[in-house]
Coordinates of C-alpha atoms in Angstrom, one line a residue:
Chain A
X1 CA -12.8 28.8 2.1
X2 CA -13.8 25.1 2.0
X3 CA -15.8 25.6 -1.1
X4 CA -13.0 27.4 -2.9
X5 CA -10.7 24.6 -2.1
X6 CA -13.1 22.0 -3.3
X7 CA -13.6 23.9 -6.5
X8 CA -9.9 24.1 -6.9
X9 CA -9.4 20.4 -6.4
X10 CA -12.2 19.6 -8.8
X11 CA -10.6 21.8 -11.4
X12 CA -7.6 19.6 -11.3
X13 CA -8.1 16.8 -13.8
X14 CA -5.9 13.8 -14.1
X15 CA -4.1 15.4 -17.0
X16 CA -3.1 18.4 -15.1
X17 CA -2.0 16.6 -11.9
X18 CA 1.6 17.3 -12.8
X19 CA 1.1 21.0 -12.4
X20 CA -0.6 20.6 -9.1
X21 CA 2.4 21.8 -7.1
X22 CA 2.5 25.0 -9.2
X23 CA -1.2 25.5 -8.5
X24 CA -0.5 25.5 -4.8
X25 CA 1.5 28.7 -5.0
X26 CA -1.2 30.4 -7.0
X27 CA -3.8 29.7 -4.4
X28 CA -1.5 30.0 -1.4
X29 CA -3.2 33.2 -0.2
X30 CA -6.5 31.3 0.1
X31 CA -5.0 28.6 2.3
X32 CA -4.7 29.0 6.1
X33 CA -1.1 29.4 7.3
X34 CA 0.9 26.2 7.6
X35 CA -2.0 24.3 6.0
X36 CA -1.0 22.1 3.1
X37 CA -3.9 20.1 1.6
X38 CA -3.5 16.3 1.9
X39 CA -3.9 16.2 -1.9
X40 CA -0.8 18.3 -2.4
X41 CA 1.1 16.5 0.4
X42 CA 0.4 13.3 -1.5
X43 CA 1.8 14.9 -4.7
X44 CA 4.9 15.8 -2.8
X45 CA 5.2 12.3 -1.4
X46 CA 4.8 10.7 -4.8
X47 CA 7.5 13.0 -6.0
X48 CA 9.8 12.1 -3.1
X49 CA 9.2 8.4 -3.7
X50 CA 10.1 8.9 -7.4
X51 CA 6.6 8.1 -8.6
X52 CA 4.5 9.4 -11.5
X53 CA 2.0 11.9 -10.2
X54 CA -0.9 9.9 -11.7
X55 CA -0.3 6.9 -9.4
X56 CA -3.0 6.4 -6.9
X57 CA -2.1 6.5 -3.2
X58 CA -4.4 3.9 -1.4
X59 CA -2.6 4.3 1.9
X60 CA 0.2 6.5 3.0
X61 CA 1.1 4.7 6.3
X62 CA 2.3 2.2 5.2
X63 CA 2.8 3.2 1.6
X64 CA 0.5 1.4 -0.8
X65 CA 0.4 3.0 -4.3
X66 CA -1.4 1.6 -7.3
X67 CA -0.6 2.2 -11.0
X68 CA -3.4 3.1 -13.4
X69 CA -3.6 0.4 -16.0
X70 CA -2.7 2.5 -19.0
X71 CA 0.5 3.6 -17.3
X72 CA 1.6 -0.1 -17.4
X73 CA 2.1 0.0 -21.2
X74 CA 5.9 -0.2 -21.1
X75 CA 7.3 -3.7 -21.8
X76 CA 9.6 -3.3 -18.9
X77 CA 8.0 -1.4 -16.0
X78 CA 10.0 1.7 -15.2
X79 CA 10.5 2.6 -11.5
X80 CA 8.2 5.6 -11.6
X81 CA 5.3 3.5 -12.7
X82 CA 5.8 0.5 -10.4
X83 CA 3.2 -0.1 -7.7
X84 CA 4.2 0.0 -4.0
X85 CA 3.0 -2.4 -1.4
X86 CA 4.6 -1.9 2.0
X87 CA 3.6 -3.6 5.2
X88 CA 5.8 -1.5 7.5
X89 CA 7.8 1.7 7.5
X90 CA 10.5 2.3 4.9
X91 CA 13.9 2.1 6.8
X92 CA 15.1 5.6 7.6
X93 CA 18.8 5.2 7.4
X94 CA 20.7 2.7 5.2
X95 CA 24.4 2.5 5.3
X96 CA 25.5 0.2 2.5
X97 CA 29.1 0.1 3.8
X98 CA 27.9 -1.8 6.9
X99 CA 24.9 -3.5 5.4
X100 CA 25.2 -7.3 5.8
X101 CA 23.0 -10.3 5.0
X102 CA 22.9 -13.1 7.5
X103 CA 21.9 -16.7 6.5
X104 CA 20.6 -18.5 9.6
X105 CA 18.0 -21.0 10.8
X106 CA 17.7 -24.6 11.9
X107 CA 18.6 -25.9 8.5
X108 CA 22.0 -24.2 7.8
X109 CA 25.2 -26.0 8.6
X110 CA 26.5 -22.8 10.1
X111 CA 25.2 -19.3 10.3
X112 CA 27.1 -17.0 7.8
X113 CA 27.1 -13.3 7.1
X114 CA 28.0 -11.5 3.9
X115 CA 28.7 -7.8 3.2
X116 CA 26.9 -6.3 0.2
X117 CA 30.1 -6.0 -1.8
X118 CA 31.0 -9.6 -1.0
X119 CA 27.6 -10.8 -2.3
X120 CA 28.0 -8.8 -5.5
X121 CA 31.5 -10.0 -6.3
X122 CA 31.6 -13.5 -4.9
X123 CA 28.7 -14.9 -6.9
X124 CA 27.8 -14.7 -10.6
X125 CA 25.3 -12.0 -11.4
X126 CA 22.2 -12.7 -13.4
X127 CA 19.5 -10.5 -14.9
X128 CA 15.8 -11.6 -15.5
X129 CA 12.6 -9.8 -16.2
X130 CA 10.2 -10.9 -13.4
X131 CA 6.5 -10.3 -12.9
X132 CA 5.6 -9.2 -9.4
X133 CA 1.9 -9.0 -8.6
X134 CA 0.4 -8.3 -5.2
X135 CA -1.6 -11.3 -3.9
X136 CA -4.5 -8.8 -3.2
X137 CA -4.5 -7.2 -6.6
X138 CA -8.2 -6.8 -7.6
X139 CA -9.4 -7.1 -4.0
X140 CA -11.7 -4.1 -4.4
X141 CA -14.1 -6.1 -6.6
X142 CA -14.9 -8.8 -4.0
X143 CA -18.3 -8.8 -2.4
X144 CA -18.8 -9.0 0.5
X145 CA -15.8 -6.7 0.9
X146 CA -12.7 -8.2 2.4
X147 CA -10.2 -6.4 4.7
X148 CA -7.1 -4.7 3.3
X149 CA -6.0 -2.2 0.7
X150 CA -8.8 -2.1 -1.9
X151 CA -6.6 -2.6 -5.0
X152 CA -8.0 -2.1 -8.4
X153 CA -6.1 -4.2 -11.0
X154 CA -2.8 -2.1 -11.1
X155 CA -0.7 -3.8 -8.4
X156 CA 1.5 -5.6 -10.9
X157 CA 4.9 -4.9 -12.4
X158 CA 7.5 -6.6 -14.6
X159 CA 10.9 -4.9 -14.2
X160 CA 14.4 -6.2 -15.0
X161 CA 16.1 -7.4 -11.8
X162 CA 19.8 -8.0 -11.5
X163 CA 21.4 -10.0 -8.6
X164 CA 22.7 -13.3 -7.5
X165 CA 20.9 -16.6 -7.5
X166 CA 19.6 -17.5 -4.0
X167 CA 20.5 -21.1 -4.7
X168 CA 24.2 -20.1 -5.2
X169 CA 24.2 -18.4 -1.8
X170 CA 22.5 -21.3 -0.1
X171 CA 25.0 -23.6 -1.6
X172 CA 27.9 -21.5 -0.3
X173 CA 26.3 -21.4 3.2
X174 CA 25.6 -25.1 3.2
X175 CA 22.1 -26.2 4.0
X176 CA 20.9 -29.4 5.7
X177 CA 18.8 -32.1 4.0
X178 CA 15.8 -31.3 6.2
X179 CA 15.4 -27.7 4.8
X180 CA 11.9 -27.2 3.4
X181 CA 11.4 -23.4 3.4
X182 CA 13.2 -20.1 3.6
X183 CA 12.0 -17.0 5.4
X184 CA 13.2 -13.4 4.9
X185 CA 13.8 -10.7 7.4
X186 CA 13.9 -7.0 6.3
X187 CA 14.9 -3.7 7.9
X188 CA 11.4 -2.2 7.7
X189 CA 9.8 -1.4 11.0
X190 CA 6.4 -2.6 12.3
X191 CA 3.8 0.1 12.2
X192 CA 3.1 -0.2 15.9
X193 CA 6.7 0.8 16.5
X194 CA 7.3 -2.3 18.5
X195 CA 10.9 -3.3 17.7
X196 CA 10.2 -6.9 18.6
X197 CA 7.6 -7.2 15.9
X198 CA 8.5 -7.7 12.2
X199 CA 6.2 -5.9 9.7
X200 CA 6.4 -8.9 7.4
X201 CA 8.5 -11.9 7.3
X202 CA 7.3 -14.3 4.6
X203 CA 9.1 -16.8 2.5
X204 CA 9.1 -19.5 -0.2
X205 CA 9.4 -23.3 -0.3
X206 CA 13.0 -24.6 -1.0
X207 CA 11.9 -25.7 -4.5
X208 CA 11.2 -22.1 -5.3
X209 CA 14.4 -20.9 -3.6
X210 CA 16.4 -23.2 -5.8
X211 CA 15.0 -21.9 -9.1
X212 CA 17.5 -20.2 -11.4
X213 CA 15.3 -17.0 -11.5
X214 CA 15.0 -16.6 -7.8
X215 CA 17.3 -13.7 -7.1
X216 CA 18.8 -11.7 -4.3
X217 CA 18.6 -8.5 -6.3
X218 CA 20.6 -5.3 -5.9
X219 CA 19.6 -3.6 -9.2
X220 CA 16.3 -2.8 -10.9
X221 CA 16.3 -1.8 -14.5
X222 CA 20.1 -1.4 -14.4
X223 CA 20.1 1.0 -11.5
X224 CA 20.2 0.7 -7.7
X225 CA 16.8 -0.5 -6.4
X226 CA 14.7 2.5 -5.4
X227 CA 14.2 3.0 -1.7
X228 CA 10.4 2.1 -1.8
X229 CA 11.2 -1.2 -3.5
X230 CA 13.8 -2.6 -1.1
X231 CA 17.2 -0.8 -1.5
X232 CA 19.9 -2.0 -1.2
X233 CA 18.9 -5.7 -1.4
X234 CA 15.7 -7.7 -1.9
X235 CA 14.4 -11.1 -2.8
X236 CA 12.7 -11.5 -6.1
X237 CA 10.6 -14.6 -6.6
X238 CA 8.8 -14.0 -9.8
X239 CA 5.3 -15.6 -10.3
X240 CA 4.6 -15.8 -6.6
X241 CA 2.6 -13.2 -4.7
X242 CA 4.9 -10.2 -4.5
X243 CA 4.8 -10.4 -0.7
X244 CA 7.2 -13.4 -1.0
X245 CA 9.9 -11.1 -2.4
X246 CA 11.1 -9.5 0.8
X247 CA 12.6 -6.0 0.7
X248 CA 15.4 -4.3 2.6
X249 CA 16.8 -7.8 3.1
X250 CA 18.9 -8.3 6.3
X251 CA 18.6 -12.0 6.9
X252 CA 17.3 -15.3 5.5
X253 CA 16.2 -18.2 7.7
X254 CA 16.6 -21.6 6.3
X255 CA 13.8 -23.6 8.0
X256 CA 13.0 -27.3 8.6
X257 CA 9.3 -26.4 8.6
X258 CA 7.1 -23.9 6.8
X259 CA 8.4 -20.4 7.8
X260 CA 6.3 -19.0 10.6
X261 CA 7.2 -15.3 10.3
X262 CA 4.8 -12.4 10.3
X263 CA 2.0 -12.7 7.7
X264 CA 2.7 -16.4 7.1
X265 CA -0.1 -17.2 9.4
X266 CA -3.7 -17.8 8.3
X267 CA -5.6 -16.1 6.7
X268 CA -2.7 -13.8 5.4
X269 CA -1.8 -14.7 1.8
X270 CA -3.9 -17.9 2.1
X271 CA -7.0 -19.1 0.3
X272 CA -9.5 -21.9 1.1
X273 CA -8.5 -25.4 0.0
X274 CA -12.2 -26.3 -0.4
X275 CA -14.1 -23.3 -1.9
X276 CA -16.4 -21.5 0.6
X277 CA -19.6 -19.6 0.3
X278 CA -19.0 -15.8 0.0
X279 CA -18.9 -14.0 3.4
X280 CA -18.3 -17.2 5.4
X281 CA -15.3 -18.2 7.3
X282 CA -13.3 -21.4 7.4
X283 CA -10.9 -23.1 9.7
X284 CA -7.2 -22.3 9.4
X285 CA -6.6 -26.0 8.4
X286 CA -8.7 -25.4 5.3
X287 CA -6.4 -22.6 4.1
X288 CA -3.4 -23.1 1.8
X289 CA -0.5 -20.7 1.2
X290 CA -0.7 -19.0 -2.2
X291 CA 2.2 -20.0 -4.4
X292 CA 2.0 -19.5 -8.2
X293 CA -0.4 -16.6 -9.1
X294 CA -3.2 -17.3 -11.5
X295 CA -3.4 -16.4 -15.2
X296 CA -4.2 -12.8 -16.0
X297 CA -4.0 -10.0 -18.6
X298 CA -4.4 -6.3 -18.9
X299 CA -5.2 -4.0 -21.8
X300 CA -2.6 -1.2 -21.3
X301 CA -3.5 0.6 -24.6
X302 CA -5.7 2.4 -25.2
X303 CA -6.7 3.9 -21.8
X304 CA -10.3 3.0 -21.0
X305 CA -12.7 5.7 -22.2
X306 CA -11.5 6.3 -25.8
X307 CA -14.0 7.9 -28.2
X308 CA -13.3 7.7 -31.9
X309 CA -15.1 7.6 -35.2
X310 CA -16.5 4.6 -37.0
X311 CA -14.1 3.2 -39.5
X312 CA -11.1 3.6 -37.3
X313 CA -9.0 0.5 -36.7
X314 CA -8.1 0.4 -33.0
X315 CA -4.9 -1.1 -32.0
X316 CA -5.1 -2.8 -28.5
X317 CA -2.1 -4.1 -26.6
X318 CA -1.1 -5.2 -23.2
X319 CA 0.5 -7.9 -21.1
X320 CA -0.5 -11.4 -20.0
X321 CA 1.1 -13.6 -17.3
X322 CA 0.3 -16.7 -15.4
X323 CA 2.4 -17.0 -12.3
X324 CA 4.9 -19.8 -12.9
X325 CA 3.2 -20.9 -16.0
X326 CA 3.4 -19.6 -19.6
X327 CA 0.4 -18.0 -21.3
X328 CA -0.5 -19.8 -24.5
X329 CA -3.4 -17.8 -25.8
X330 CA -4.9 -14.3 -25.4
X331 CA -8.3 -13.5 -26.9
X332 CA -10.5 -10.4 -26.9
X333 CA -14.3 -9.8 -27.1
X334 CA -16.2 -6.7 -28.1
X335 CA -19.6 -8.3 -27.6
X336 CA -19.6 -9.0 -23.9
X337 CA -18.1 -12.4 -24.2
X338 CA -20.4 -13.8 -26.9
X339 CA -17.6 -14.2 -29.5
X340 CA -13.8 -14.2 -29.0
X341 CA -11.0 -13.4 -31.4
X342 CA -7.3 -14.2 -30.7
X343 CA -4.5 -11.6 -30.3
X344 CA -0.9 -11.9 -31.4
X345 CA 1.1 -13.1 -28.4
X346 CA 4.9 -12.9 -27.8
X347 CA 6.9 -15.5 -25.9
X348 CA 8.2 -14.4 -22.6
X349 CA 11.8 -13.0 -22.6
X350 CA 12.5 -15.5 -19.8
X351 CA 10.5 -17.7 -17.5
X352 CA 8.2 -15.7 -15.1
X353 CA 8.2 -12.5 -17.3
X354 CA 4.9 -11.2 -18.6
X355 CA 4.1 -11.6 -22.3
X356 CA 2.9 -8.9 -24.7
X357 CA -0.2 -9.2 -26.8
X358 CA -1.4 -7.0 -29.6
X359 CA -4.2 -6.9 -32.2
X360 CA -6.2 -4.5 -34.4
X361 CA -9.9 -4.2 -33.7
X362 CA -12.7 -3.0 -36.0
X363 CA -16.2 -2.1 -34.8
X364 CA -19.3 -3.0 -36.9
X365 CA -21.4 0.1 -35.9
X366 CA -21.6 3.2 -33.7
X367 CA -22.1 2.7 -30.0
X368 CA -20.8 1.8 -26.6
X369 CA -18.4 -1.2 -26.5
X370 CA -16.4 -3.0 -23.8
X371 CA -13.3 -4.7 -24.9
X372 CA -12.7 -7.8 -22.7
X373 CA -9.4 -9.7 -22.7
X374 CA -8.9 -13.3 -21.6
X375 CA -5.7 -15.1 -21.3
X376 CA -5.3 -18.9 -21.1
X377 CA -2.2 -20.6 -19.7
X378 CA -0.5 -23.7 -21.0
X379 CA -2.6 -25.9 -18.7
X380 CA -5.8 -24.7 -20.2
X381 CA -6.8 -22.4 -17.3
X382 CA -8.3 -19.1 -18.4
X383 CA -9.6 -16.0 -16.7
X384 CA -13.2 -15.9 -15.4
X385 CA -15.5 -13.0 -16.7
X386 CA -16.9 -12.4 -13.3
X387 CA -15.1 -12.1 -10.0
X388 CA -13.7 -15.6 -9.1
X389 CA -14.2 -17.6 -5.9
X390 CA -14.6 -15.4 -2.8
X391 CA -12.0 -15.9 -0.1
X392 CA -11.7 -14.3 3.4
X393 CA -8.9 -11.9 2.5
X394 CA -9.8 -11.1 -1.1
X395 CA -6.8 -12.6 -3.0
X396 CA -6.4 -13.8 -6.6
X397 CA -9.1 -11.9 -8.4
X398 CA -8.1 -12.6 -12.0
X399 CA -11.5 -11.6 -13.6
X400 CA -10.9 -10.4 -17.2
X401 CA -9.8 -6.8 -17.6
X402 CA -12.4 -4.6 -19.4
X403 CA -12.0 -1.2 -21.1
X404 CA -14.9 1.0 -22.4
X405 CA -14.8 2.6 -25.9
X406 CA -17.3 4.7 -27.7
X407 CA -17.6 4.7 -31.5
X408 CA -19.3 7.7 -33.0
Chain B
X1 CA 26.8 57.9 28.6
X2 CA 24.0 59.0 26.2
X3 CA 20.7 60.0 27.6
X4 CA 19.0 57.2 25.6
X5 CA 21.2 54.5 27.2
X6 CA 20.4 55.8 30.6
X7 CA 16.7 55.6 29.8
X8 CA 17.0 52.0 28.5
X9 CA 18.9 51.0 31.7
X10 CA 16.2 52.5 33.9
X11 CA 13.5 50.7 31.9
X12 CA 15.3 47.3 32.2
X13 CA 15.8 47.7 36.0
X14 CA 12.2 48.6 36.5
X15 CA 11.0 45.6 34.5
X16 CA 13.2 43.3 36.5
X17 CA 11.9 44.8 39.7
X18 CA 8.3 44.2 38.7
X19 CA 9.0 40.6 37.8
X20 CA 10.7 40.0 41.2
X21 CA 7.8 41.5 43.0
X22 CA 5.3 39.4 41.0
X23 CA 7.3 36.2 41.8
X24 CA 7.5 37.0 45.5
X25 CA 3.8 37.8 45.7
X26 CA 2.7 34.7 43.8
X27 CA 4.9 32.4 45.9
X28 CA 3.4 33.9 49.1
X29 CA -0.1 33.3 47.5
X30 CA 0.6 29.6 46.8
X31 CA 2.0 29.0 50.3
X32 CA -1.0 30.7 51.9
X33 CA -3.4 28.6 49.7
X34 CA -1.7 25.3 50.5
X35 CA -1.8 26.3 54.2
X36 CA -5.5 27.3 54.4
X37 CA -7.3 25.8 51.3
X38 CA -5.5 22.5 50.5
X39 CA -8.8 20.9 49.0
X40 CA -9.1 23.7 46.5
X41 CA -5.5 23.1 45.3
X42 CA -6.1 19.4 45.0
X43 CA -9.3 20.1 43.0
X44 CA -7.3 22.2 40.6
X45 CA -4.7 19.5 40.1
X46 CA -7.4 16.9 39.4
X47 CA -8.9 19.3 36.8
X48 CA -5.5 19.7 35.3
X49 CA -5.2 15.9 34.9
X50 CA -8.5 15.6 33.1
X51 CA -7.7 18.6 31.0
X52 CA -4.6 16.7 29.8
X53 CA -6.8 14.0 28.2
X54 CA -9.0 16.7 26.7
X55 CA -5.9 18.3 25.4
X56 CA -5.0 15.1 23.6
X57 CA -8.3 15.0 21.8
X58 CA -8.0 18.7 21.2
X59 CA -4.7 18.1 19.6
X60 CA -6.3 15.6 17.3
X61 CA -9.0 18.1 16.4
X62 CA -6.3 20.7 15.6
X63 CA -4.6 18.2 13.4
X64 CA -7.8 17.0 11.8
X65 CA -9.2 19.9 10.0
X66 CA -12.6 19.4 8.2
X67 CA -10.6 19.5 5.0
X68 CA -8.3 16.8 6.0
X69 CA -11.1 14.6 7.2
X70 CA -12.8 15.0 3.9
X71 CA -9.5 14.2 2.0
X72 CA -9.1 10.8 3.8
X73 CA -12.8 10.1 3.5
X74 CA -13.8 10.4 7.2
X75 CA -17.2 11.9 8.0
X76 CA -18.4 13.8 11.1
X77 CA -20.5 11.6 13.4
X78 CA -20.7 10.2 16.9
X79 CA -17.6 8.3 17.7
X80 CA -15.3 10.1 15.2
X81 CA -13.0 11.4 17.9
X82 CA -12.5 7.9 19.3
X83 CA -11.8 6.5 15.8
X84 CA -9.2 9.3 15.2
X85 CA -7.6 8.6 18.6
X86 CA -7.5 4.9 18.2
X87 CA -7.4 4.0 14.5
X88 CA -4.9 6.5 13.0
X89 CA -1.9 6.0 15.3
X90 CA -0.3 3.0 13.5
X91 CA -1.8 3.2 10.0
X92 CA -3.3 5.8 7.7
X93 CA -6.9 6.8 8.1
X94 CA -7.2 5.8 4.4
X95 CA -6.8 2.1 5.4
X96 CA -10.0 2.5 7.4
X97 CA -12.0 4.4 4.9
X98 CA -11.1 2.1 2.0
X99 CA -12.8 -0.8 3.8
X100 CA -16.5 -1.7 4.2
X101 CA -17.8 -4.0 6.8
X102 CA -20.9 -4.9 8.9
X103 CA -20.7 -4.6 12.7
X104 CA -19.5 -8.2 13.0
X105 CA -16.9 -7.6 10.2
X106 CA -15.4 -4.5 11.9
X107 CA -15.2 -6.4 15.2
X108 CA -13.3 -9.2 13.4
X109 CA -10.9 -6.7 11.9
X110 CA -10.3 -5.2 15.4
X111 CA -9.7 -8.7 16.8
X112 CA -7.3 -9.5 14.0
X113 CA -5.3 -6.3 14.8
X114 CA -5.3 -7.1 18.5
X115 CA -4.2 -10.7 18.0
X116 CA -1.5 -10.2 15.4
X117 CA -0.6 -6.5 15.1
X118 CA -0.2 -5.4 18.7
X119 CA -3.4 -3.3 18.8
X120 CA -4.6 -2.3 22.3
X121 CA -7.9 -3.3 24.0
X122 CA -10.6 -0.7 23.3
X123 CA -12.6 -1.4 26.5
X124 CA -15.8 0.6 26.7
X125 CA -14.9 2.6 23.7
X126 CA -15.2 -0.4 21.3
X127 CA -19.0 -0.1 21.0
X128 CA -18.9 3.5 19.9
X129 CA -16.0 2.9 17.5
X130 CA -17.7 -0.1 15.9
X131 CA -21.0 1.8 15.8
X132 CA -19.3 4.7 13.9
X133 CA -17.5 2.4 11.5
X134 CA -20.5 0.1 10.7
X135 CA -22.7 3.1 10.2
X136 CA -20.5 5.1 7.9
X137 CA -18.5 2.3 6.3
X138 CA -21.0 -0.4 5.7
X139 CA -20.9 -2.7 2.7
X140 CA -23.1 -1.9 -0.2
X141 CA -24.3 -4.8 -2.4
X142 CA -22.4 -4.7 -5.7
X143 CA -23.0 -8.1 -7.2
X144 CA -20.5 -10.2 -9.1
X145 CA -19.2 -7.3 -11.3
X146 CA -20.0 -3.6 -11.4
X147 CA -20.5 -1.5 -14.6
X148 CA -17.3 0.3 -15.7
X149 CA -16.7 3.8 -14.4
X150 CA -15.6 5.7 -17.5
X151 CA -13.9 9.1 -18.0
X152 CA -14.3 9.7 -21.8
X153 CA -11.6 11.3 -23.9
X154 CA -11.2 11.7 -27.6
X155 CA -8.7 9.3 -29.3
X156 CA -7.1 10.4 -32.5

């Protein structure tokens, strides 16, 4: 029985994942009663979460789902191809007629609550395309290994977010001069089930909260935000680690000190101020909160592993971003970094949106090649070719993306 | 009344009668036992208690078929039942099997969960759990960058 099932799973290639649910019926008589393989449960779950069946479930409690790089080819990331990084459980029941957002904390003049419809109608709506990347994207490459979901490089998205400016809301509430930080509070439950614990309650400095592009969003790509991404209301702070963009938003605390909610403490979403030797620890005082994410790029076409004949001109394309900075140059190498050629690079549609690059590549002879891509931001920072500085939680791996091709 | 109905009635009455008789007899038995052999009864109760904790681990075994263990990447080995009972309540087993640490590293992760995530004390089970994890999920040296893993396909 076990062997049969293994064979059955091995037969399923990535390309035929979509038909996996159909396959379940064909093999049903081989399966013990009431037994559904985890593999198929996962497919069901991906379907229920509105995700493409080729996305990779790293963790199902809480949901952490990664997008294969070649599925990030769209200029605007569609919902079914957007990675999921949850820290707690997705809220079970959401009643938008009673949903409210409360703005509170030491640094508000007076606590104030708003209904969802009030938020939408009282303040001007804005739409921006904003890059959200998990702070731990690329963690799987750090050695010695660091704790957490072992992300490849696909925990990044750039969707179109519609909502109101956080600064407009804060202005309406009235905040005190001593405000330095805001913290968010969501409706997701802590995994331990303890109602007194928040799964995650991070935040952003006031200077980030006051940027035009920092939104309280209620739409993604022109539709209601999908449940896994924070329906009905979330923060979107583009260019920062995505954990700063709180989902299922119920309240905002305006703080007179750095917000001290769950996962604001060291070493969560922090890196050493003074670089440390791999595998060693450092005092909490030597750790800083990650703000703007580093410069990075991905080749989203072709998918790694392409074989083609000599003489073909290969089009490569992808996206590049640099946290709060703009990318000024993208280059590629087909000789393991010995020489670099530049790609065509678009300007961002707005601040904090990823930029698209494209070029045509010719290969001098048959053989195995790796195409490496390296972006450089406007301050002259570029991507390292090897995994960058080790840090205790494995954040900010912006080593260049590589794809393999074979010319025959 | 049809003959069949009468037969059915007789059958029901006799079943009820047997049940009553059984109940009365077993009650008498329990009373007699409590009267003359109280130690034996207490012994049973204690056994029942320990069986409860066995049942809990049995329940885990029921839920964790070999296939499911394989799917999440867990391997058979000493300490597995303790890992299942302690490390899969709050989060997915996949969060365990994705990670690789030395003994010290796994202890650090456990301390972090205890200090910030509401994880309970493991007491005397901690050693066996850490042994299992550091044996089967130990780091493997991988240098600064690994070769690419490639699935080849033909591109038109």
